Coordinates of C-alpha atoms and ligand atoms in Angstrom, one line a residue:
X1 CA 0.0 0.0 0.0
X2 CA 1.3 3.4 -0.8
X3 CA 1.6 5.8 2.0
X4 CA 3.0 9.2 3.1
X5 CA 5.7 9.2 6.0
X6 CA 3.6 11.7 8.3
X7 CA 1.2 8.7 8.3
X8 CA 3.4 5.8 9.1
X9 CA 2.9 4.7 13.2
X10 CA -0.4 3.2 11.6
X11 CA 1.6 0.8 9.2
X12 CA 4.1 -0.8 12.0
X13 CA 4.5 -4.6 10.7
X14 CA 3.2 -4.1 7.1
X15 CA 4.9 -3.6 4.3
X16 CA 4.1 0.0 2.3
X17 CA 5.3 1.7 -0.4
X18 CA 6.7 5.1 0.2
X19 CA 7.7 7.9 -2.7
X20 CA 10.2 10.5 -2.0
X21 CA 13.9 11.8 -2.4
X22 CA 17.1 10.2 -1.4
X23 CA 18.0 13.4 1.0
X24 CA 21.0 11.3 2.5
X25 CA 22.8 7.4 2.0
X26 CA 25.7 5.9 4.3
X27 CA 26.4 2.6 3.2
X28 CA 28.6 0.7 6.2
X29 CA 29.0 -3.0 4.3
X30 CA 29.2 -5.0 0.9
X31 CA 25.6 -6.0 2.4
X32 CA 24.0 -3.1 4.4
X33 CA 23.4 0.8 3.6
X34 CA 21.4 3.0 4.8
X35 CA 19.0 5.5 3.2
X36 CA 17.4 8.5 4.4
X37 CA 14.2 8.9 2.8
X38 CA 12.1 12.0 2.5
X39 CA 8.7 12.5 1.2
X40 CA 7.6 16.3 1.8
X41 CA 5.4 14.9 4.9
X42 CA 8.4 14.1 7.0
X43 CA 11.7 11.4 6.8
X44 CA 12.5 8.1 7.7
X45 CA 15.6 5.9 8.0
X46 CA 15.6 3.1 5.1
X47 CA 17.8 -0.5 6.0
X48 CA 18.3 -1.8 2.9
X49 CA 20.2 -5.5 3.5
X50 CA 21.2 -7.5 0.6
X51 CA 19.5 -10.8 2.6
X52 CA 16.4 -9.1 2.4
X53 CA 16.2 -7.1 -1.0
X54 CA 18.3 -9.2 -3.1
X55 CA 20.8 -8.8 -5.6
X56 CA 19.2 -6.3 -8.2
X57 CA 17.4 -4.2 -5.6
X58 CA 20.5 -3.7 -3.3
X59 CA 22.6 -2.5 -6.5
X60 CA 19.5 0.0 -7.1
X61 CA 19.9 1.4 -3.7
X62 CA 23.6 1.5 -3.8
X63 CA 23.3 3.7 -7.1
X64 CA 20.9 6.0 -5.7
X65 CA 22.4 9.4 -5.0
X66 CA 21.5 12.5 -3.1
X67 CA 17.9 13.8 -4.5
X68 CA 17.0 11.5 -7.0
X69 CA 13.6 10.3 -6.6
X70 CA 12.2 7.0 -5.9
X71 CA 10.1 4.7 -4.9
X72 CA 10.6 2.1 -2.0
X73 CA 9.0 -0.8 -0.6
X74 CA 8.9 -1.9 2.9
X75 CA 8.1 -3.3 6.2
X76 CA 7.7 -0.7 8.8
X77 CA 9.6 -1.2 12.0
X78 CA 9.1 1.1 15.5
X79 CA 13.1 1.9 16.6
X80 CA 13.1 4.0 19.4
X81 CA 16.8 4.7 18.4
X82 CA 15.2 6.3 14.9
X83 CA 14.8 10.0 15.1
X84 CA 11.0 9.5 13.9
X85 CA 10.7 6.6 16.1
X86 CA 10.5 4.1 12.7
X87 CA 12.5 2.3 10.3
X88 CA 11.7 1.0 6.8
X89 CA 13.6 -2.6 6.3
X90 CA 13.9 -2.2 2.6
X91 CA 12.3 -4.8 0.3
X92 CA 12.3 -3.1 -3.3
X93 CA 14.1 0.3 -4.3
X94 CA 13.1 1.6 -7.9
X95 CA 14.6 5.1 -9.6
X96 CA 12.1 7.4 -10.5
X97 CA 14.5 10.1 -11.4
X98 CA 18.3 10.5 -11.6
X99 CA 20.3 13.0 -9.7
X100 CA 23.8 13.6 -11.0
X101 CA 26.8 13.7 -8.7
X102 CA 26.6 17.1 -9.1
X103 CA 23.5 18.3 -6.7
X104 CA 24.8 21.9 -6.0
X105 CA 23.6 21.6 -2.0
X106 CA 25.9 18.8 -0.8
X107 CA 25.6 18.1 3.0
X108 CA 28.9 19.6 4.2
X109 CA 31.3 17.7 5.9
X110 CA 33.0 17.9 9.5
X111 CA 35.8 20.6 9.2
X112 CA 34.3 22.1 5.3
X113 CA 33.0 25.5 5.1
X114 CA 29.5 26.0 5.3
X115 CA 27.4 27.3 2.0
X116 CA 27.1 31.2 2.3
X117 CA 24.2 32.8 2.3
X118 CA 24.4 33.9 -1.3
X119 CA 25.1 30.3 -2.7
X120 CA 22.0 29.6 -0.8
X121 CA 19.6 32.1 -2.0
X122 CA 20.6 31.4 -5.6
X123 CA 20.0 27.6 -5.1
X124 CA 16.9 28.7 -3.3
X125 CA 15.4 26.0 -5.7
X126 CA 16.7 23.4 -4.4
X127 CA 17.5 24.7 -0.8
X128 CA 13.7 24.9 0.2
X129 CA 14.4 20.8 -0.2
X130 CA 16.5 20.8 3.3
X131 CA 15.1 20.5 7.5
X132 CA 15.4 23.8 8.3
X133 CA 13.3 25.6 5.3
X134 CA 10.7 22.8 5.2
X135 CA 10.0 23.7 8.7
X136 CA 10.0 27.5 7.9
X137 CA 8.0 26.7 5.2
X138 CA 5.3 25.0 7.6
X139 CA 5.8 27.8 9.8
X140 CA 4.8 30.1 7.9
X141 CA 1.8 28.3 6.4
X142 CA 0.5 27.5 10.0
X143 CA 1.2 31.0 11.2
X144 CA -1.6 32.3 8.1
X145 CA -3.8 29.3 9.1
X146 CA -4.0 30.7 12.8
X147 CA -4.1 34.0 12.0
X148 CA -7.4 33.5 9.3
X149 CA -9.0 31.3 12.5
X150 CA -8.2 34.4 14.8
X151 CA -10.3 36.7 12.5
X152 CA -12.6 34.3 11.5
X153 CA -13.9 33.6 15.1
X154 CA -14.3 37.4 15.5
X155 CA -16.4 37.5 12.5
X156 CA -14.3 39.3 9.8
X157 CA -14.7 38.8 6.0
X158 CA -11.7 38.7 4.1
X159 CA -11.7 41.4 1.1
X160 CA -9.1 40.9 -1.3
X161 CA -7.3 44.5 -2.5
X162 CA -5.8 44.8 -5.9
X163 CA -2.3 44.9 -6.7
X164 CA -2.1 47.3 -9.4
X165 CA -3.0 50.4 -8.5
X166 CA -3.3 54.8 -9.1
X167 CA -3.0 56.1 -5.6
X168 CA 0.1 55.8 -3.4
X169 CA -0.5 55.0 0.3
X170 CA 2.5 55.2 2.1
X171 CA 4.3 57.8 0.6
X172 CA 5.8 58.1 -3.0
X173 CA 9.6 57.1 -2.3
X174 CA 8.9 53.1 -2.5
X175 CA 6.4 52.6 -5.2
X176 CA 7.1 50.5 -8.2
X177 CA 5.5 52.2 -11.5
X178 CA 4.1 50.3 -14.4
X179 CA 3.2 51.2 -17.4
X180 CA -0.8 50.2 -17.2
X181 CA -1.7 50.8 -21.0
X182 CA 0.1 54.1 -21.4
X183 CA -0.5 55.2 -17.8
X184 CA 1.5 55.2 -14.7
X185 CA 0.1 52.3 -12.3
X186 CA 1.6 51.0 -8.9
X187 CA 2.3 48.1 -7.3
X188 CA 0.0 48.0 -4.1
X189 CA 2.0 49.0 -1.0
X190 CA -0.5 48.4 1.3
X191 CA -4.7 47.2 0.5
X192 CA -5.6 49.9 3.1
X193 CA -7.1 52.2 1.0
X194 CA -9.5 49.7 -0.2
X195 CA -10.5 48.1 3.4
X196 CA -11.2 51.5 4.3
X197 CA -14.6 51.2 2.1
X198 CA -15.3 47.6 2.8
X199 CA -15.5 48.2 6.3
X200 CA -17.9 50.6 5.8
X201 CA -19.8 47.8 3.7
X202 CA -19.3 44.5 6.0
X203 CA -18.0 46.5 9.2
X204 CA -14.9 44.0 9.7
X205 CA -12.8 43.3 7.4
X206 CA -9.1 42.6 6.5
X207 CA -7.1 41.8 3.2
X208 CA -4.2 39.4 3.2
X209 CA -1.7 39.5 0.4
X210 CA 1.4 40.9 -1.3
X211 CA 2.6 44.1 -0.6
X212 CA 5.5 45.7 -2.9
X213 CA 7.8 48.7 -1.7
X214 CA 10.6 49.8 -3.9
X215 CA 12.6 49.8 -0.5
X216 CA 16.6 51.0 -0.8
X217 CA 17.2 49.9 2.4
X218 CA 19.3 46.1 2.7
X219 CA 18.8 44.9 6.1
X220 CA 17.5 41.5 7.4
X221 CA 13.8 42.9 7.8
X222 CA 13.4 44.0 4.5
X223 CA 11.9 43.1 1.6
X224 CA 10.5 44.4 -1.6
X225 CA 7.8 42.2 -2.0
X226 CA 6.0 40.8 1.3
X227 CA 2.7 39.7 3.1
X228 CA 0.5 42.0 4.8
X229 CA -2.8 41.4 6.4
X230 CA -4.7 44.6 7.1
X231 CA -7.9 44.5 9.4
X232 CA -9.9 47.4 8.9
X233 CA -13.2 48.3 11.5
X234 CA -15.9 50.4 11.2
X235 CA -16.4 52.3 14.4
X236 CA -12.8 51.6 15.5
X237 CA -11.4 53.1 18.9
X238 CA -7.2 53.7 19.8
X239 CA -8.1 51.1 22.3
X240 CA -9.8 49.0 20.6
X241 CA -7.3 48.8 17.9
X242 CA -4.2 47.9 20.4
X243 CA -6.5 45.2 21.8
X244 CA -7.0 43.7 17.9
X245 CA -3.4 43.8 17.7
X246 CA -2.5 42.1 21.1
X247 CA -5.6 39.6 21.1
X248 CA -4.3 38.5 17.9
X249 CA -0.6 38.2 18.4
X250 CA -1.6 36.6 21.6
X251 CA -3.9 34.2 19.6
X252 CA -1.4 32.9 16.8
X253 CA 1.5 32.9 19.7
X254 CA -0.8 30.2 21.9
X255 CA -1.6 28.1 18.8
X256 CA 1.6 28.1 17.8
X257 CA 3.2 27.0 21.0
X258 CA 0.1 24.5 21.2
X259 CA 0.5 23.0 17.8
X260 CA 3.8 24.1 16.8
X261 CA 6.3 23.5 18.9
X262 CA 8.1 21.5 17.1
X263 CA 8.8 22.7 14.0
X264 CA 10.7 25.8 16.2
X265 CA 13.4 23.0 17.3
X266 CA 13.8 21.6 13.8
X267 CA 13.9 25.1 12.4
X268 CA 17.0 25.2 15.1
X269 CA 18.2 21.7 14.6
X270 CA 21.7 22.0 13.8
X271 CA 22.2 19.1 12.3
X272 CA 22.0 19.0 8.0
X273 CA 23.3 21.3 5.9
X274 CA 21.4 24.7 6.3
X275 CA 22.7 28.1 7.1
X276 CA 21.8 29.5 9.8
X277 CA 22.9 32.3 11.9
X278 CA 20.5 33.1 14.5
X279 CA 20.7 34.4 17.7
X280 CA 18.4 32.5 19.6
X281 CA 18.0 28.8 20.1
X282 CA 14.6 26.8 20.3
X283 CA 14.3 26.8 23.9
X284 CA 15.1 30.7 24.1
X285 CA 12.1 31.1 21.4
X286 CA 9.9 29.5 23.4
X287 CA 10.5 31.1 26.5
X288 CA 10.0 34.4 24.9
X289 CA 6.8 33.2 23.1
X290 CA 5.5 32.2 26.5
X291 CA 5.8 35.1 28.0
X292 CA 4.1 37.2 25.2
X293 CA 1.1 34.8 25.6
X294 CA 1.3 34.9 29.5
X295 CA 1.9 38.8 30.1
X296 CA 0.5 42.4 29.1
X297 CA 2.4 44.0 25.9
X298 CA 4.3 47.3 27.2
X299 CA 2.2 50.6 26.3
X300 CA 4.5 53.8 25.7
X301 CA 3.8 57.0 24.1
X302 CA 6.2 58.4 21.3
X303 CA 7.2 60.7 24.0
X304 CA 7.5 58.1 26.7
X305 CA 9.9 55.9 23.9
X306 CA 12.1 59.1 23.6
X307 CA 12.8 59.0 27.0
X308 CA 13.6 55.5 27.0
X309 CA 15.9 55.8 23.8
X310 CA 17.7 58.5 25.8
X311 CA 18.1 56.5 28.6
X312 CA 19.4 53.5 26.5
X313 CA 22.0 55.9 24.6
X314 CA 20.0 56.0 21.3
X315 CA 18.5 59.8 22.0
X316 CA 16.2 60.6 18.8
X317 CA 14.9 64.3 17.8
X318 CA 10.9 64.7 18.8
X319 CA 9.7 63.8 15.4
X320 CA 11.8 61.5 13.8
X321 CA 11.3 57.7 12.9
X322 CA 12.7 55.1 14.7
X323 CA 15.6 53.5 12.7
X324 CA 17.0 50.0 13.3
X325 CA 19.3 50.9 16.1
X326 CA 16.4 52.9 18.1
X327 CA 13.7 49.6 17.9
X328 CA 17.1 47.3 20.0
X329 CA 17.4 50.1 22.2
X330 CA 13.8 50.8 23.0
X331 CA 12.9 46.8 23.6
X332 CA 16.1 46.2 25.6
X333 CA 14.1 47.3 28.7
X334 CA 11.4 44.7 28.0
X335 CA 10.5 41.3 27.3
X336 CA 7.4 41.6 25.6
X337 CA 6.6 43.6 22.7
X338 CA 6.2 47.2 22.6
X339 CA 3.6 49.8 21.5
X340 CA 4.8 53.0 20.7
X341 CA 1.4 55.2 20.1
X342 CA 0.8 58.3 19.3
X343 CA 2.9 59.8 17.4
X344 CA 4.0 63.1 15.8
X345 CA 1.8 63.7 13.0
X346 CA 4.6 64.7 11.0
X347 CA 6.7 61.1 11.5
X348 CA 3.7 59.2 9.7
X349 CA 1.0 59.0 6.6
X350 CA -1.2 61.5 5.5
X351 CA -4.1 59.5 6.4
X352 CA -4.4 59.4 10.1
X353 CA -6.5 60.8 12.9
X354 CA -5.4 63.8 15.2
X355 CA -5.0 63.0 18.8
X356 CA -8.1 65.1 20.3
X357 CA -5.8 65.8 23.2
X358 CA -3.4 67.5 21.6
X359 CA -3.1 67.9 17.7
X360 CA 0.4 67.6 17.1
X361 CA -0.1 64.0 17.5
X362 CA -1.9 61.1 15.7
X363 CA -3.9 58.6 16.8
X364 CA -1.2 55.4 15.6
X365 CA 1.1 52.8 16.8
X366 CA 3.8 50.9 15.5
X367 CA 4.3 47.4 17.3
X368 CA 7.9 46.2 18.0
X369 CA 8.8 43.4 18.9
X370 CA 11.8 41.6 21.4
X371 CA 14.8 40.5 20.4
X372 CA 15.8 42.7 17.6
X373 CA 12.8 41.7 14.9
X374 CA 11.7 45.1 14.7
X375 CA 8.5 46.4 13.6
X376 CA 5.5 43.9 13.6
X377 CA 3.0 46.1 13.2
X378 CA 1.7 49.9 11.8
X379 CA -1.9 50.5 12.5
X380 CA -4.2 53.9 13.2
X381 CA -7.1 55.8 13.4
X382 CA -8.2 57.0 9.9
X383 CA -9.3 60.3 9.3
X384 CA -13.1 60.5 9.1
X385 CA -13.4 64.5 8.2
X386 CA -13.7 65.4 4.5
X387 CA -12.1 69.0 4.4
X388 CA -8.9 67.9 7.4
X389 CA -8.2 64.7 4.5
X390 CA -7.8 67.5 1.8
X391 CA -5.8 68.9 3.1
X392 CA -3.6 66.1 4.5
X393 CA -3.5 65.0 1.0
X394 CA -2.7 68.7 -0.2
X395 CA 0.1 69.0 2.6
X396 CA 1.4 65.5 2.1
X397 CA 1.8 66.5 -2.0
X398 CA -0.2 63.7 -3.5
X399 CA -2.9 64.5 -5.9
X400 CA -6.2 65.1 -5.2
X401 CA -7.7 63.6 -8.6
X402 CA -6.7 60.2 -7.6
X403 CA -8.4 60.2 -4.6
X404 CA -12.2 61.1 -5.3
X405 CA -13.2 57.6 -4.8
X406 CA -11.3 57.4 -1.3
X407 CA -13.2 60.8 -0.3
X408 CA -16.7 59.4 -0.6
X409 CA -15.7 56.9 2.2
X410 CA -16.1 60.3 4.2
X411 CA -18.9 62.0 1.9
X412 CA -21.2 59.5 2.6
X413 CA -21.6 58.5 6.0
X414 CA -18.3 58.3 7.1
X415 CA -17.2 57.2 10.3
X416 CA -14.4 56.9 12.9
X417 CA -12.3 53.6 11.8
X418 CA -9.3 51.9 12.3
X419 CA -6.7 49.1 11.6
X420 CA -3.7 47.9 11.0
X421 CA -1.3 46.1 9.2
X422 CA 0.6 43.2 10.3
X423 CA 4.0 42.2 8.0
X424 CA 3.7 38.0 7.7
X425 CA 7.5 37.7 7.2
X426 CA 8.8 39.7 10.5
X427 CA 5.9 37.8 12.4
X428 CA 7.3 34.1 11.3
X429 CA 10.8 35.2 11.7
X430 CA 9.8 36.4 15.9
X431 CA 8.0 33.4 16.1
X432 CA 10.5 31.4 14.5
X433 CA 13.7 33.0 15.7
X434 CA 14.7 33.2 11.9
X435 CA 17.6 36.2 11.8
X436 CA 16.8 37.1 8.4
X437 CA 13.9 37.9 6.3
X438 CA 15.0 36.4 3.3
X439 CA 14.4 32.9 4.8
X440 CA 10.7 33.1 6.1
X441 CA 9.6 33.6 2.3
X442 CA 9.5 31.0 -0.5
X443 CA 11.6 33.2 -2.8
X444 CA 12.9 36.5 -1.8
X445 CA 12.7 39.4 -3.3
X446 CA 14.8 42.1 -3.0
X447 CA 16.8 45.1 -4.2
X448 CA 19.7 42.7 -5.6
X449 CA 17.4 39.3 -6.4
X450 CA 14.9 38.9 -8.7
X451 CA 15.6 35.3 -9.3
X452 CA 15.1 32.3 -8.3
Ligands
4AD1 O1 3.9 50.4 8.8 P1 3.4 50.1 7.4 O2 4.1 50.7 6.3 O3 1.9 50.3 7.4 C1 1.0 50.3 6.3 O4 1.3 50.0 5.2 C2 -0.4 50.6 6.7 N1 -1.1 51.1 5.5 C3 -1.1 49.4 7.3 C4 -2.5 49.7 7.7 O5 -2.7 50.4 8.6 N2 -3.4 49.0 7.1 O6 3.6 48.5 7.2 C5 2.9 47.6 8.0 C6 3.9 46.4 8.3 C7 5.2 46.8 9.1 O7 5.0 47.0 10.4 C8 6.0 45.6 8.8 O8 5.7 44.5 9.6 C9 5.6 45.2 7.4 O9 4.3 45.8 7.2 N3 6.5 45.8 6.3 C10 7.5 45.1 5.7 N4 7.9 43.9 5.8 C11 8.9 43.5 5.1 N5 9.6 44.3 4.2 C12 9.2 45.6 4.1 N6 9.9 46.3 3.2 C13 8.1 46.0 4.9 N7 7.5 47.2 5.0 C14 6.5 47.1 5.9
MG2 MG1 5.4 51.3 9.8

């Protein structure tokens, strides 16, 4: 019977047929190698003995090489020495497809030089193939699946927002221009603009899905072409927006050390061949995921962050943005993320709400989170006045033409409303302890790589 790895502890003493890759082979004797088998569902240890296979099958085994494909049969064993806990005694090995001696991602041996991150990323192909990024890759898939179950129970729809686009939404220094039939379109930076109507239509709502930003900078948080999901709520408070943000993170954080666990330590497993610089290790993750489900977020104001970034020997002018080196500083003191609210009006977009309390402020936050993955999270009250929009639009030089459409979500019954937007790739790398961006995302894209 054919079956997929992940599902083996039901076959113990029958014999299956498994389809996969040939991710590793030792062989010790004339009569006895061993294959490590991998089927996208998880791996398994192959014993393929000449006394049991025979002649022809053991010579088909002993020619297989790293990544070709096959298929194997089998009687499953339970090994409590085997990292899964089973063993395949091989009965039949047949080649599905060759892989010349040359695979580019060789396991690296004791005393060699690891790959670099650049052979890596241009084999990123073939690297998604090893422990580490499969369990990234999971990662990242259940880290979307809890987060569409945390808006789902709340009762949000999910409104898709278009990718090409007129109007610029966070300022005109990172869009990407195209030419749309003889006119200049843009690459969505953010669906904001268009949740900002459909919350007026189905009163919760977010959009999930790629955001571009011509982005100059080349750090390990940036990308140019990344995941956001951006709630948007009719009748939306300050408050009640934090308490979105934190129910949520707290949420996804729970499920993922519920469900999840495990693919942290194999993300962390230092065994194979995968680069992998971080700063953390499994345990340390988890400790520090625990405590962001267990305890309050810190609250500050912009003004209460300056102090801190004064204090920490980081000092920042009142209305400046916080640059790489002021987020370490400010979330040294803490060991759960950070809101900064309410900030100067003129650090932030053109769209957001005065602070009633004093008008040099808007009503915003930017989430950051511990141990050094920066911003999570940009969210604010929108602007609900017609004539205070124009001219934030005037002020902010954009073009009033292109935004008739996003005035009638004031003209006709407009309302206070709020959200955020929450960046999938710096959320999987905090959960994941992933150093760099460039790994929580199939295929990177950034100012130097376009390809693979
Ligand atoms: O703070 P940002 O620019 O906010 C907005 O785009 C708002 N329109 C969202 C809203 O209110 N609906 O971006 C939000 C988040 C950041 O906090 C960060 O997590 C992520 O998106 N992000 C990036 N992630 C990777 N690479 C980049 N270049 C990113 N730029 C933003
Ligand atoms: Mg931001």
């Amino acid at each position: 019977m054919e079956v997929l790895i992940s599902e083996i502890a039901e076959q113990v003493g029958r014999s299956v047929t498994l389809k996969g890759w040939v991710h590793n082979k030792r062989q010790s004797s004339k009569k006895l190698l061993f294959l490590q088998l991998r089927d996208g569902s998880g791996t398994i240890q192959g014993v393929v003995a000449l006394n049991e296979i025979g002649e022809a099958g053991f010579d088909a085994a002993a020619a297989a090489t790293l990544e070709c494909s096959c298929e194997v049969d089998g009687l499953v064993r339970a090994d409590n020495r085997a990292p899964s806990g089973f063993e395949l005694t091989v009965t039949g090995f047949r080649l599905v497809g060759p892989s010349p001696d040359d695979y580019p991602l060789q396991p690296r041996g004791k005393g060699e030089e690891a790959h670099g991150a650049d052979f890596l990323l241009n084999h990123r192909h073939l690297w998604l193939r090893t422990p580490r990024q499969r369990a990234i890759m999971r990662l990242r898939d259940r880290t979307v699946f809890h987060l569409r179950g945390f808006f789902d129970s709340r009762g949000f729809t999910l409104i898709d927002s278009p990718i090409l686009t007129a109007n610029a939404c966070e300022g005109t220094s990172t869009l990407f221009e195209v030419d749309y039939f003889g006119r200049p379109a843009y690459l969505s930076q953010s669906g904001q603009l268009y949740v900002e109507p459909a919350c007026q239509a189905l009163r919760k709502v977010y959009c999930f899905g790629p955001s571009f930003r011509a982005e100059k900078s080349f750090t390990r948080k940036h990308l140019t072409e990344f995941w956001m999901l951006e709630p948007e709520v009719a009748f939306q408070t300050q408050d009640g927006n934090l308490e979105l943000q934190e129910a949520m993170l707290k949420y996804v954080v729970e499920k993922v050390l519920d469900n999840d666990a495990g693919l942290i330590a194999d993300i962390h497993d230092k065994r194979g061949l995968d680069f992998a610089a971080d700063e953390e290790s499994a345990e340390e993750v988890l400790a520090r995921l625990e405590r962001a489900r267990d305890e309050a977020f810190v609250r500050l104001t912009y003004d209460e962050a300056l102090e801190v970034l004064k204090k920490n020997g980081e000092p920042l002018e009142w209305g400046d943005d916080f640059g790489a080196p002021h987020e370490s500083a400010l979330v040294r003191d803490f060991d759960v993320p950070v809101f900064v609210e309410r900030w100067p009006a003129q650090a932030k977009a053109f769209y957001m709400e005065p602070d009633p309390a004093d008008e040099r402020y808007v009503l915003c936050d930017d989430l950051i989170a511990t141990a050094g993955y920066g911003e999570l999270i940009g969210g604010s009250i929108r602007i609900h006045d017609i004539e205070l929009l124009k001219r934030r639009i005037d002020e902010h030089k954009l073009d009033l033409a292109d935004f008739q459409w996003y005035l009638d979500v004031r003209r006709y019954g407009s309302v206070p409303h709020g959200g955020f937007g929450l960046g999938l790739e710096r959320l999987v790398q905090w959960l994941g302890g992933v150093r760099h961006i460039r790994e929580v995302i199939p295929f990177p894209r950034t100012i130097k790589r376009l390809d693979p």
